[in-house]
Short mmCIF file of C-alpha atoms and ligand atoms in Angstrom, two decimals:
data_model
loop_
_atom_site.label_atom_id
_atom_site.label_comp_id
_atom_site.label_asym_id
_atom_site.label_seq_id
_atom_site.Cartn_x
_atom_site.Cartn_y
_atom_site.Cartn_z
CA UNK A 232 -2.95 -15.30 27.59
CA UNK A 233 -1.94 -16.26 24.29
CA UNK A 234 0.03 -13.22 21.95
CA UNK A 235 -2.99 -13.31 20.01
CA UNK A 236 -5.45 -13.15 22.29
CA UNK A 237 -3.44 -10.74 23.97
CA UNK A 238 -3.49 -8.43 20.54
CA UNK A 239 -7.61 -8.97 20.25
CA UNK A 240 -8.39 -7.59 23.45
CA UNK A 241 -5.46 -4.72 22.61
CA UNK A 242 -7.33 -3.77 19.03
CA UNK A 243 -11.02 -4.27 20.73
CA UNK A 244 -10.16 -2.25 23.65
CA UNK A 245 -8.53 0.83 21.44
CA UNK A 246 -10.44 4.18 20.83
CA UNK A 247 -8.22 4.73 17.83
CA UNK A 248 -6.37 2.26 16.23
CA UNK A 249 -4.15 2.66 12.74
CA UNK A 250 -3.74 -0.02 10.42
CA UNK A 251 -0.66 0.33 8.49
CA UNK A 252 0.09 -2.59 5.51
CA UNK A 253 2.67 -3.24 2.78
CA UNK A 254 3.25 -5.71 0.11
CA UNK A 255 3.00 -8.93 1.90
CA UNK A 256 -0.87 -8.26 2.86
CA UNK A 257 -1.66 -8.52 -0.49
CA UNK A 258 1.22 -11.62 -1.25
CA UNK A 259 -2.10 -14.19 -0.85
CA UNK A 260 -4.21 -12.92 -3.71
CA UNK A 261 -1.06 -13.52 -5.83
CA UNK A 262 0.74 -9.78 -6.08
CA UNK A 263 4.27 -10.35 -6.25
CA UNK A 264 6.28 -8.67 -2.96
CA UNK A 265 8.71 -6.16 -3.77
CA UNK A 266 11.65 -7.66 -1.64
CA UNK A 267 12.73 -10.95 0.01
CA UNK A 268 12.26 -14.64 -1.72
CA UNK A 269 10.22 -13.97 -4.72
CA UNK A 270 9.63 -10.59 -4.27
CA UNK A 271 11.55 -9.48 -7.78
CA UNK A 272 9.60 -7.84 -10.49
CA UNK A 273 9.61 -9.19 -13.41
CA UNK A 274 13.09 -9.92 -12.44
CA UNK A 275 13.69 -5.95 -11.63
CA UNK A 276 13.80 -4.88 -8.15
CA UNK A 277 11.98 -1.84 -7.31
CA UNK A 278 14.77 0.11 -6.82
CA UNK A 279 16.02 0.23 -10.29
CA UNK A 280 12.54 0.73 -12.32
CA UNK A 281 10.29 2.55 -9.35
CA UNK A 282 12.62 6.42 -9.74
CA UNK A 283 11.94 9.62 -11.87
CA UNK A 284 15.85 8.22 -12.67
CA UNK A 285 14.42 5.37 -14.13
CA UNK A 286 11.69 6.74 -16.29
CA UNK A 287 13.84 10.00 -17.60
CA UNK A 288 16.18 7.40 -19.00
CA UNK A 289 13.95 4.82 -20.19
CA UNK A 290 10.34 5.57 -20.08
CA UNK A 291 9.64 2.83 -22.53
CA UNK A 292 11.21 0.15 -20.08
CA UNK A 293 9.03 1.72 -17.00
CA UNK A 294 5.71 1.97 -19.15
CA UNK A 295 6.22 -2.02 -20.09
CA UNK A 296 6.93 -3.10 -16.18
CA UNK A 297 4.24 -0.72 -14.97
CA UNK A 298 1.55 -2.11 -17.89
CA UNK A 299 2.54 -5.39 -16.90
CA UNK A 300 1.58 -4.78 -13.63
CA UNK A 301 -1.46 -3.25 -14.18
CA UNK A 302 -2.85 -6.73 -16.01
CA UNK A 303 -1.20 -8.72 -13.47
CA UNK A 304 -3.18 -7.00 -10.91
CA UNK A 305 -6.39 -6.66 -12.69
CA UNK A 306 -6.63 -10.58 -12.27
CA UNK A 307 -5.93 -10.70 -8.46
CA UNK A 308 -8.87 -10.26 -5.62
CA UNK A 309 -8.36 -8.80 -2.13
CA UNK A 310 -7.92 -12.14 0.06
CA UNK A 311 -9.47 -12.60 3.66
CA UNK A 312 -7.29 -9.86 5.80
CA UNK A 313 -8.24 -7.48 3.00
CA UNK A 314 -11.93 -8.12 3.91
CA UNK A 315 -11.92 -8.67 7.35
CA UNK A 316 -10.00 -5.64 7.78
CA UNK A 317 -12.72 -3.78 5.69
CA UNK A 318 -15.33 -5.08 7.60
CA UNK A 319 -13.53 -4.41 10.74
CA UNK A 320 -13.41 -0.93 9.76
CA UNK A 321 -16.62 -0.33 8.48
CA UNK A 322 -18.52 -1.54 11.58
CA UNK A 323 -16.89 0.07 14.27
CA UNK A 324 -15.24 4.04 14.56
CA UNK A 325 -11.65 4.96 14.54
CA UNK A 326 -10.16 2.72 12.55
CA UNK A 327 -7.54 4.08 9.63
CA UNK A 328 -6.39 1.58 7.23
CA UNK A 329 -3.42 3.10 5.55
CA UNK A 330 -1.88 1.58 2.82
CA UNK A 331 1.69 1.38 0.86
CA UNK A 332 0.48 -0.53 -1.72
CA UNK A 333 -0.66 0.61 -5.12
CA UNK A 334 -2.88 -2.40 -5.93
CA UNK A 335 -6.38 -1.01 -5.04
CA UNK A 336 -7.23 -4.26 -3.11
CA UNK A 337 -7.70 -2.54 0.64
CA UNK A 338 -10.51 -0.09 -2.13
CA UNK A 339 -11.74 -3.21 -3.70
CA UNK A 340 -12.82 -4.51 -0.35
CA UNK A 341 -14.03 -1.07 0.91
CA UNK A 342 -16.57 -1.97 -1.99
CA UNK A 343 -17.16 -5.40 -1.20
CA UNK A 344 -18.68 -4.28 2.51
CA UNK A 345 -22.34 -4.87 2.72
CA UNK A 346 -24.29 -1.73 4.03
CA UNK A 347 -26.27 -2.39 7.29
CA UNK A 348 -26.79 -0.75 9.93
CA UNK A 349 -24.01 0.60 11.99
CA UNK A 350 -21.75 -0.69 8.86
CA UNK A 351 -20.39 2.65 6.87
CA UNK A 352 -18.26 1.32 3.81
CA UNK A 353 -16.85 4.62 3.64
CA UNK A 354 -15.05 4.32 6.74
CA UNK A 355 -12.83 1.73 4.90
CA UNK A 356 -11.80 3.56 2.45
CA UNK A 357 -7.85 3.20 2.53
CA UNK A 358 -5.12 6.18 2.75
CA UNK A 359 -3.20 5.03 -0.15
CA UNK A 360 0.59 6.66 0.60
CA UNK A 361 1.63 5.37 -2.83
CA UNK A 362 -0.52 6.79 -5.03
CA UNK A 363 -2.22 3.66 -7.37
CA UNK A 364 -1.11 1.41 -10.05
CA UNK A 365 -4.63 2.10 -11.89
CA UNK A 366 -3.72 5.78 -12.38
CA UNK A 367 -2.05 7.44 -14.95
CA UNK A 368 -0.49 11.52 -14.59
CA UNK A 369 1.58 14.23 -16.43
CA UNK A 370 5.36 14.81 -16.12
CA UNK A 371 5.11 18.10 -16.15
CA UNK A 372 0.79 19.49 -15.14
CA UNK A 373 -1.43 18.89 -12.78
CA UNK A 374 -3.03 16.78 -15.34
CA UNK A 375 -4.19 13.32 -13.94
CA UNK A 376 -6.91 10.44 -14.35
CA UNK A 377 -7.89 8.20 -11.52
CA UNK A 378 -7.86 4.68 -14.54
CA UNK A 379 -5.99 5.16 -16.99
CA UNK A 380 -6.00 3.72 -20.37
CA UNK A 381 -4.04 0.52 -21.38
CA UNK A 382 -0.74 1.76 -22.17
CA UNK A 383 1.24 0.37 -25.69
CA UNK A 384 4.70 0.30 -24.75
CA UNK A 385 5.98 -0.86 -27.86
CA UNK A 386 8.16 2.22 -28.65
CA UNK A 387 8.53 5.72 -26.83
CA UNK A 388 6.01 6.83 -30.08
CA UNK A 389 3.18 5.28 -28.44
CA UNK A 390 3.31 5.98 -25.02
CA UNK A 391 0.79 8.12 -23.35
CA UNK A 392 0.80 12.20 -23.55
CA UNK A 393 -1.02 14.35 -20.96
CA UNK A 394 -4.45 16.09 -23.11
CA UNK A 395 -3.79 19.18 -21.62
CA UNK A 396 0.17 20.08 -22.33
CA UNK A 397 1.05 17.02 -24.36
CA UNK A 398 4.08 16.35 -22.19
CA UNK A 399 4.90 12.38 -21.71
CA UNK A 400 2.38 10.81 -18.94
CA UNK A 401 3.29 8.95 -16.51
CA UNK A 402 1.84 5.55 -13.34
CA UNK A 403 0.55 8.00 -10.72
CA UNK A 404 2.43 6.20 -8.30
CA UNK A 405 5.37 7.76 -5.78
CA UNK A 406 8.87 7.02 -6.57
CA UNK A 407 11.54 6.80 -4.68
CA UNK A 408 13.19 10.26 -3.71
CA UNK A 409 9.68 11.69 -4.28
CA UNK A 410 7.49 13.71 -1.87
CA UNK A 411 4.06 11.55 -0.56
CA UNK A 412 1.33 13.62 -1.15
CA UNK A 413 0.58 16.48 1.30
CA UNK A 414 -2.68 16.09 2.52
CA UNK A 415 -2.50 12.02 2.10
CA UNK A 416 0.95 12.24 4.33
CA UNK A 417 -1.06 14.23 7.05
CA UNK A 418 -4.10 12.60 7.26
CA UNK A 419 -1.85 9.02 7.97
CA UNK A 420 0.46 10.64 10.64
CA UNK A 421 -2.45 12.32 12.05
CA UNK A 422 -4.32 8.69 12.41
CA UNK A 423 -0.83 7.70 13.55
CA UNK A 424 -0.64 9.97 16.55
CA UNK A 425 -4.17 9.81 17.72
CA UNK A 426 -4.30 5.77 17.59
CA UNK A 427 -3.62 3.79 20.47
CA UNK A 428 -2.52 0.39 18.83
CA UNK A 429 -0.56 0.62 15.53
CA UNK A 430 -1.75 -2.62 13.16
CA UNK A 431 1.16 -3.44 10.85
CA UNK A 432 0.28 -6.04 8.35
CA UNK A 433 3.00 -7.74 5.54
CA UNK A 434 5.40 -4.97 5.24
CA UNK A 435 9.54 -4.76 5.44
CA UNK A 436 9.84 -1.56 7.39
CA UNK A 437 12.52 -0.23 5.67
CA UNK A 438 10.52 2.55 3.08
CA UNK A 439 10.32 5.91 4.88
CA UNK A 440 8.18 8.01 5.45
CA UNK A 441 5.54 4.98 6.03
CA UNK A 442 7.68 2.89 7.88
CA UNK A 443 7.76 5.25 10.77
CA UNK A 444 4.14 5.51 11.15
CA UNK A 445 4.32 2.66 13.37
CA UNK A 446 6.74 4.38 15.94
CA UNK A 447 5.09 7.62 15.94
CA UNK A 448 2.38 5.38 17.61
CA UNK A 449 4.54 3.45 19.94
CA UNK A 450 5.48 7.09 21.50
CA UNK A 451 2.09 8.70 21.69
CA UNK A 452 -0.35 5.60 22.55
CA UNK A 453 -0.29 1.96 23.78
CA UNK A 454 1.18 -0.74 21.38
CA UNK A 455 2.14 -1.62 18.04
CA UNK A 456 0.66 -5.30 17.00
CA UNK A 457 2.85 -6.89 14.21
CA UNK A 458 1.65 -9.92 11.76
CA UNK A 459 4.54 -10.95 9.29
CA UNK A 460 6.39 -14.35 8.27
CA UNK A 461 9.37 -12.74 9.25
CA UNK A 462 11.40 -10.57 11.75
CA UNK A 463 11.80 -6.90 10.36
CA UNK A 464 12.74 -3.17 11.93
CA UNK A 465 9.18 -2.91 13.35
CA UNK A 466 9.32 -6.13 15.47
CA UNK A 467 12.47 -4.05 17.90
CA UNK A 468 9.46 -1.59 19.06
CA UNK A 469 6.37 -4.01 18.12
CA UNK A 470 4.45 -4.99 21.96
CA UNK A 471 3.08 -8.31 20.10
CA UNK A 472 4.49 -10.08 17.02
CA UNK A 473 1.94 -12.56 15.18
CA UNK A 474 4.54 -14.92 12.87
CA UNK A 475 2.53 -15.81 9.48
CA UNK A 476 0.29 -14.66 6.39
CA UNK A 477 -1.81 -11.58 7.06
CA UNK A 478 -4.68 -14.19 5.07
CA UNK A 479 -4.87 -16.75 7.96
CA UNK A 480 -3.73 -14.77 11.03
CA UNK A 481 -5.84 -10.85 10.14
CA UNK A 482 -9.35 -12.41 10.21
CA UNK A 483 -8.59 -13.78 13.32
CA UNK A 484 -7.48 -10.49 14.82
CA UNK A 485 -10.65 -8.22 13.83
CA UNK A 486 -13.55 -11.02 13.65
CA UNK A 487 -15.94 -9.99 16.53
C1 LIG B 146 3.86 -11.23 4.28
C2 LIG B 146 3.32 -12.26 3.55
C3 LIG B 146 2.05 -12.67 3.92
C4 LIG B 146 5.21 -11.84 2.68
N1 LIG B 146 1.43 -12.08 4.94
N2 LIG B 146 3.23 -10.66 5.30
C5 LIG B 146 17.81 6.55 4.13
C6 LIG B 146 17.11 6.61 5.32
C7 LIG B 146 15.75 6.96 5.34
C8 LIG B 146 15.08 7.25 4.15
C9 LIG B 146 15.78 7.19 2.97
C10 LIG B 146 17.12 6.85 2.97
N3 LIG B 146 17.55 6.85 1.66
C11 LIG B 146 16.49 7.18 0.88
C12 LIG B 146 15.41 7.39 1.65
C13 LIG B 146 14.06 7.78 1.22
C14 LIG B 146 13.32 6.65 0.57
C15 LIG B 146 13.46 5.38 1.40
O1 LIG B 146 12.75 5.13 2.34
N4 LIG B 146 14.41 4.52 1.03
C16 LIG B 146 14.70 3.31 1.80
C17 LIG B 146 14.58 2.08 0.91
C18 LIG B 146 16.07 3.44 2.42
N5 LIG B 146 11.94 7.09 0.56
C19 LIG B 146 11.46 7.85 -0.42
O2 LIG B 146 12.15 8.17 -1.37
C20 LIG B 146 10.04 8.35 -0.26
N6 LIG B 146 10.03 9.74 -0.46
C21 LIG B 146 10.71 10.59 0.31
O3 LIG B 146 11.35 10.23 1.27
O4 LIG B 146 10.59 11.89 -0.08
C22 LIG B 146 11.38 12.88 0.56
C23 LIG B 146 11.16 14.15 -0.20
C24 LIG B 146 10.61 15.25 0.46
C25 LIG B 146 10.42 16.43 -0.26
C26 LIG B 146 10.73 16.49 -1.61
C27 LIG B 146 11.25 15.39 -2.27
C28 LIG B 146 11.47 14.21 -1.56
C29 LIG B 146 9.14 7.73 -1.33
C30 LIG B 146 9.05 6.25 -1.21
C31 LIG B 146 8.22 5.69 -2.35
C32 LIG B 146 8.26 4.17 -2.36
N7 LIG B 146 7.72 3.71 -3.57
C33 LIG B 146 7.54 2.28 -3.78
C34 LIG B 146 7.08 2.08 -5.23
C35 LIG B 146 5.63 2.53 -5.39
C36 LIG B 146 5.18 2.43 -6.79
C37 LIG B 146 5.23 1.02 -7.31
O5 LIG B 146 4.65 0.10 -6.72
O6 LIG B 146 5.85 0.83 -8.35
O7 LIG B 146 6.58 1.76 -2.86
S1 LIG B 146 8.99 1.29 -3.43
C38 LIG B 146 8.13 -0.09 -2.77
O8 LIG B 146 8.46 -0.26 -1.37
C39 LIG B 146 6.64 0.31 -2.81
C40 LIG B 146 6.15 -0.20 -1.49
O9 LIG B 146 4.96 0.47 -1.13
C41 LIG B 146 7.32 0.07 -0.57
C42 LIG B 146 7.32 -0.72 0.68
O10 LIG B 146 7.44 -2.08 0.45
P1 LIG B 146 6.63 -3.10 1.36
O11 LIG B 146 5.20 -2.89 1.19
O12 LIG B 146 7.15 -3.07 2.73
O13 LIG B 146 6.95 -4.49 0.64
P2 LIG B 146 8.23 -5.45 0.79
O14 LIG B 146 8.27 -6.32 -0.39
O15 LIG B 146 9.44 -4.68 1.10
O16 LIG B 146 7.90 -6.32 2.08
C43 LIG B 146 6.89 -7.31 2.07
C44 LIG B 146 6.76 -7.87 3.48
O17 LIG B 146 5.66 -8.74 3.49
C45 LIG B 146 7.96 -8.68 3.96
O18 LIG B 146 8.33 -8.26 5.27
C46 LIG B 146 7.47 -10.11 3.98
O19 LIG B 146 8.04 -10.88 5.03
C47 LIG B 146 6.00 -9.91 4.22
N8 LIG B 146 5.14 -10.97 3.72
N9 LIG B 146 4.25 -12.62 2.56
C48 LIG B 146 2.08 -11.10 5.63
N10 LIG B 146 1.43 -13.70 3.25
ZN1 LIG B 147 0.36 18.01 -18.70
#
């Protein structure tokens, strides 16, 4: 049996199954990657722009890199392991597609599905651990909007204030040394320990909490499936490791 016939019959056969993806699932509809060859942003690495560090000290800088973003994004389209996965999870139960990304492509693809019968679009829906590029928040309320408006980062004068308290607005994304979202964080882990096969699509392993979703799986159920160019921290406890992009190797996976 070939490694990926072996990981079909594991993800067919699974009750549960988690689907956990990074930057590299999304590499194929042209998003930049955060680390490894070409993953620099804008020629910033996530560390040094993605902190509350970062944005206290220049919120300008952040605003510009985060607007940029934003368009760069706006003229990508999920690619085919963003839809096969969403079909995937749409036609069948227990599958949790949860998501490090902030691009809203796993969402855009949710949308995409075609309602039929047995086929609930809503079971795509993505667990999105990093909040989304699209939205914008306050520094200092509860104050947030799921799309926020296009953001002139010209000078610190014209960047966006929250309506309700008029402090300084900021991406509704999670930075670095931030919490994850409470209920978001338990719903994943949750998916995470009830799965039997862990999918993990296109990321580097190394960003915690996420990263560990795929061994909390590896203890409580049966494998952890791997697709990625390249060797990371995951493959030491991945059962089968799929080399390549998520865009030719994913359909191929989930496809009945
Ligand atoms: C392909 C492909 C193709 C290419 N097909 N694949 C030491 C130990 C443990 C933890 C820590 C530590 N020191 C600090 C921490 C905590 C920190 C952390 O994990 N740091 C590590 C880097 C060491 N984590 C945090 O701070 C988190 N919060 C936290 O821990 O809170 C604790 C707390 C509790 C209570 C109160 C307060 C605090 C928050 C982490 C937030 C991460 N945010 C970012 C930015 C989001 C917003 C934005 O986009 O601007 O999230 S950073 C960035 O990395 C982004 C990503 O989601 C995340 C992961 O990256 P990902 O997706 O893996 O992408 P890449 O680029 O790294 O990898 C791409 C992969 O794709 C590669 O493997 C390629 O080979 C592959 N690929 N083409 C398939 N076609
Ligand atoms: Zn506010």
């Amino acid at each position: 049996m070939t490694d990926r016939d072996r990981a079909r019959s594991l993800l067919r056969d699974a009750a549960r199954v988690v689907v956990l993806t990074g930057a590299g699932v999304s590499a194929e509809s042209g998003v930049p990657t955060f680390r490894g060859a070409g993953g620099l942003w804008k020629s910033f690495r996530a560390e040094e722009l993605a902190t509350p560090e970062a944005f206290a000290r220049d919120p300008r800088l952040v605003w510009e890199w985060y607007q940029w973003r934003r368009e760069l994004v706006a003229e990508c389209a999920p690619n085919a392991a963003h839809h096969a996965l969403a079909r995937w999870a749409a036609s069948r139960d227990g599958v949790a597609i949860v998501t490090q990304n902030v691009d809203g492509l796993h969402a855009a693809a949710a949308r995409a599905v075609e309602r039929r019968d047995g086929v609930d679009p809503a079971r795509a829906e993505p667990i999105e651990l990093h909040g989304s590029l699209a939205a914008t928040r306050c520094t200092r309320c509860d104050w947030r909007e799921p799309v926020g408006q296009r953001v002139d980062a010209t000078s610190r004068e014209t960047l966006p204030r929250c309506p309700a308290c008029g402090a300084l607005a900021r991406p509704g994304v999670v930075w670095f040394g931030e919490a994850l979202d409470e209920r978001t964080i338990r719903a994943a882990f949750a998916a995470g320990e009830s799965a039997g096969v862990c999918l993990v699509v296109g990321t580097s392993g190394v960003v915690q909490p996420a990263a560990s979703l795929a061994g909390v799986t590896r203890r409580s159920g049966d494998a952890v499936i791997e697709v990625n160019p390249d060797e990371t921290p995951i493959t030491a406890i991945a059962t089968v490791s799929l080399r390549g992009p998520a865009g030719e190797i994913v359909p191929g996976l989930v496809a009945p």
